[in-house]
Amino acid sequence: MNIKQPEPAPVLAAWRALNLCNHPERRPTLCCHVVLANGEPACGLDGGNWVAAYTPEPAERVPEDARCQRHGCKERWPAPVYK
């Protein structure tokens, strides 16, 4: 018997805009967050209104040093794709 498993949904990520930080001068680099199906960041940070400014992209393309390491995002990151 051949059972077809549905393909898992792709993991998407979006960058956080510095102008939506409380103190952008303290965090000069951008951090990328995993985006849930409802458009919210997986770590629950600041709601999803900052995600609307950025088009979500495949999470595999995000460099490891730019990935959010908060609980929620950290567990959902897929293995990076190296060129």
PDB file of C-alpha atoms in Angstrom:
ATOM      1  CA  MET A   1       0.000   0.000   0.000  1.00  0.00           C
ATOM      2  CA  ASN A   2       1.361   3.385  -1.008  1.00  0.00           C
ATOM      3  CA  ILE A   3       0.407   6.283   1.274  1.00  0.00           C
ATOM      4  CA  LYS A   4       1.289   9.790   0.119  1.00  0.00           C
ATOM      5  CA  GLN A   5       2.336  12.143   2.874  1.00  0.00           C
ATOM      6  CA  PRO A   6       1.540  15.826   2.365  1.00  0.00           C
ATOM      7  CA  GLU A   7       4.594  18.004   1.892  1.00  0.00           C
ATOM      8  CA  PRO A   8       5.347  20.201   4.899  1.00  0.00           C
ATOM      9  CA  ALA A   9       4.691  23.905   4.497  1.00  0.00           C
ATOM     10  CA  PRO A  10       7.831  25.931   3.773  1.00  0.00           C
ATOM     11  CA  VAL A  11       9.325  27.861   6.679  1.00  0.00           C
ATOM     12  CA  LEU A  12       9.301  31.592   5.924  1.00  0.00           C
ATOM     13  CA  ALA A  13      11.286  34.363   7.564  1.00  0.00           C
ATOM     14  CA  ALA A  14      11.161  38.168   7.535  1.00  0.00           C
ATOM     15  CA  TRP A  15      13.538  40.892   8.647  1.00  0.00           C
ATOM     16  CA  ARG A  16      12.750  43.254  11.496  1.00  0.00           C
ATOM     17  CA  ALA A  17      12.906  46.939  10.660  1.00  0.00           C
ATOM     18  CA  LEU A  18      15.254  48.980  12.846  1.00  0.00           C
ATOM     19  CA  ASN A  19      12.894  51.955  12.879  1.00  0.00           C
ATOM     20  CA  LEU A  20      10.401  49.851  14.857  1.00  0.00           C
ATOM     21  CA  CYS A  21      12.909  49.146  17.656  1.00  0.00           C
ATOM     22  CA  ASN A  22      12.803  51.144  20.877  1.00  0.00           C
ATOM     23  CA  HIS A  23      16.528  51.932  20.599  1.00  0.00           C
ATOM     24  CA  PRO A  24      17.754  51.289  17.031  1.00  0.00           C
ATOM     25  CA  GLU A  25      21.141  52.829  17.820  1.00  0.00           C
ATOM     26  CA  ARG A  26      21.843  49.949  20.231  1.00  0.00           C
ATOM     27  CA  ARG A  27      21.162  47.262  17.629  1.00  0.00           C
ATOM     28  CA  PRO A  28      22.923  48.176  14.384  1.00  0.00           C
ATOM     29  CA  THR A  29      22.331  44.811  12.696  1.00  0.00           C
ATOM     30  CA  LEU A  30      19.031  43.424  11.515  1.00  0.00           C
ATOM     31  CA  CYS A  31      17.610  40.216  12.939  1.00  0.00           C
ATOM     32  CA  CYS A  32      15.464  37.842  10.908  1.00  0.00           C
ATOM     33  CA  HIS A  33      12.489  36.062  12.490  1.00  0.00           C
ATOM     34  CA  VAL A  34      10.495  32.977  11.521  1.00  0.00           C
ATOM     35  CA  VAL A  35       7.012  34.037  10.388  1.00  0.00           C
ATOM     36  CA  LEU A  36       3.986  31.950  11.371  1.00  0.00           C
ATOM     37  CA  ALA A  37       0.979  31.372   9.094  1.00  0.00           C
ATOM     38  CA  ASN A  38      -0.872  34.300  10.712  1.00  0.00           C
ATOM     39  CA  GLY A  39       1.993  36.721   9.937  1.00  0.00           C
ATOM     40  CA  GLU A  40       3.263  36.962  13.510  1.00  0.00           C
ATOM     41  CA  PRO A  41       6.895  36.282  14.454  1.00  0.00           C
ATOM     42  CA  ALA A  42       7.319  32.849  16.063  1.00  0.00           C
ATOM     43  CA  CYS A  43       9.063  34.348  19.104  1.00  0.00           C
ATOM     44  CA  GLY A  44       6.112  36.696  19.764  1.00  0.00           C
ATOM     45  CA  LEU A  45       8.249  39.821  19.554  1.00  0.00           C
ATOM     46  CA  ASP A  46       6.385  43.143  19.098  1.00  0.00           C
ATOM     47  CA  GLY A  47       3.501  41.712  17.119  1.00  0.00           C
ATOM     48  CA  GLY A  48       3.527  41.349  13.367  1.00  0.00           C
ATOM     49  CA  ASN A  49       3.130  44.935  12.172  1.00  0.00           C
ATOM     50  CA  TRP A  50       6.850  45.135  11.313  1.00  0.00           C
ATOM     51  CA  VAL A  51       6.607  42.042   9.109  1.00  0.00           C
ATOM     52  CA  ALA A  52       4.224  43.818   6.709  1.00  0.00           C
ATOM     53  CA  ALA A  53       7.093  45.994   5.461  1.00  0.00           C
ATOM     54  CA  TYR A  54       9.096  42.965   4.327  1.00  0.00           C
ATOM     55  CA  THR A  55       8.226  40.151   1.951  1.00  0.00           C
ATOM     56  CA  PRO A  56       8.757  36.807   3.688  1.00  0.00           C
ATOM     57  CA  GLU A  57      11.476  34.691   2.099  1.00  0.00           C
ATOM     58  CA  PRO A  58      12.489  31.036   2.477  1.00  0.00           C
ATOM     59  CA  ALA A  59      14.135  30.631   5.873  1.00  0.00           C
ATOM     60  CA  GLU A  60      16.925  28.442   4.479  1.00  0.00           C
ATOM     61  CA  ARG A  61      18.438  31.493   2.762  1.00  0.00           C
ATOM     62  CA  VAL A  62      18.884  33.497   5.975  1.00  0.00           C
ATOM     63  CA  PRO A  63      22.501  33.495   7.241  1.00  0.00           C
ATOM     64  CA  GLU A  64      22.944  31.737  10.585  1.00  0.00           C
ATOM     65  CA  ASP A  65      24.371  34.827  12.296  1.00  0.00           C
ATOM     66  CA  ALA A  66      21.269  36.886  11.360  1.00  0.00           C
ATOM     67  CA  ARG A  67      18.721  34.408  12.748  1.00  0.00           C
ATOM     68  CA  CYS A  68      16.642  35.188  15.829  1.00  0.00           C
ATOM     69  CA  GLN A  69      17.664  32.916  18.702  1.00  0.00           C
ATOM     70  CA  ARG A  70      14.673  33.586  20.969  1.00  0.00           C
ATOM     71  CA  HIS A  71      12.415  30.744  22.075  1.00  0.00           C
ATOM     72  CA  GLY A  72       9.890  30.163  19.294  1.00  0.00           C
ATOM     73  CA  CYS A  73      12.087  31.164  16.373  1.00  0.00           C
ATOM     74  CA  LYS A  74      15.142  29.127  17.378  1.00  0.00           C
ATOM     75  CA  GLU A  75      13.377  25.738  17.172  1.00  0.00           C
ATOM     76  CA  ARG A  76      11.837  26.420  13.767  1.00  0.00           C
ATOM     77  CA  TRP A  77      14.940  27.367  11.764  1.00  0.00           C
ATOM     78  CA  PRO A  78      15.725  24.829   9.015  1.00  0.00           C
ATOM     79  CA  ALA A  79      19.256  23.849   8.045  1.00  0.00           C
ATOM     80  CA  PRO A  80      20.926  26.617   6.017  1.00  0.00           C
ATOM     81  CA  VAL A  81      21.528  26.198   2.294  1.00  0.00           C
ATOM     82  CA  TYR A  82      25.162  26.773   1.383  1.00  0.00           C
ATOM     83  CA  LYS A  83      26.107  27.967  -2.091  1.00  0.00           C
TER      84      LYS A  83
END
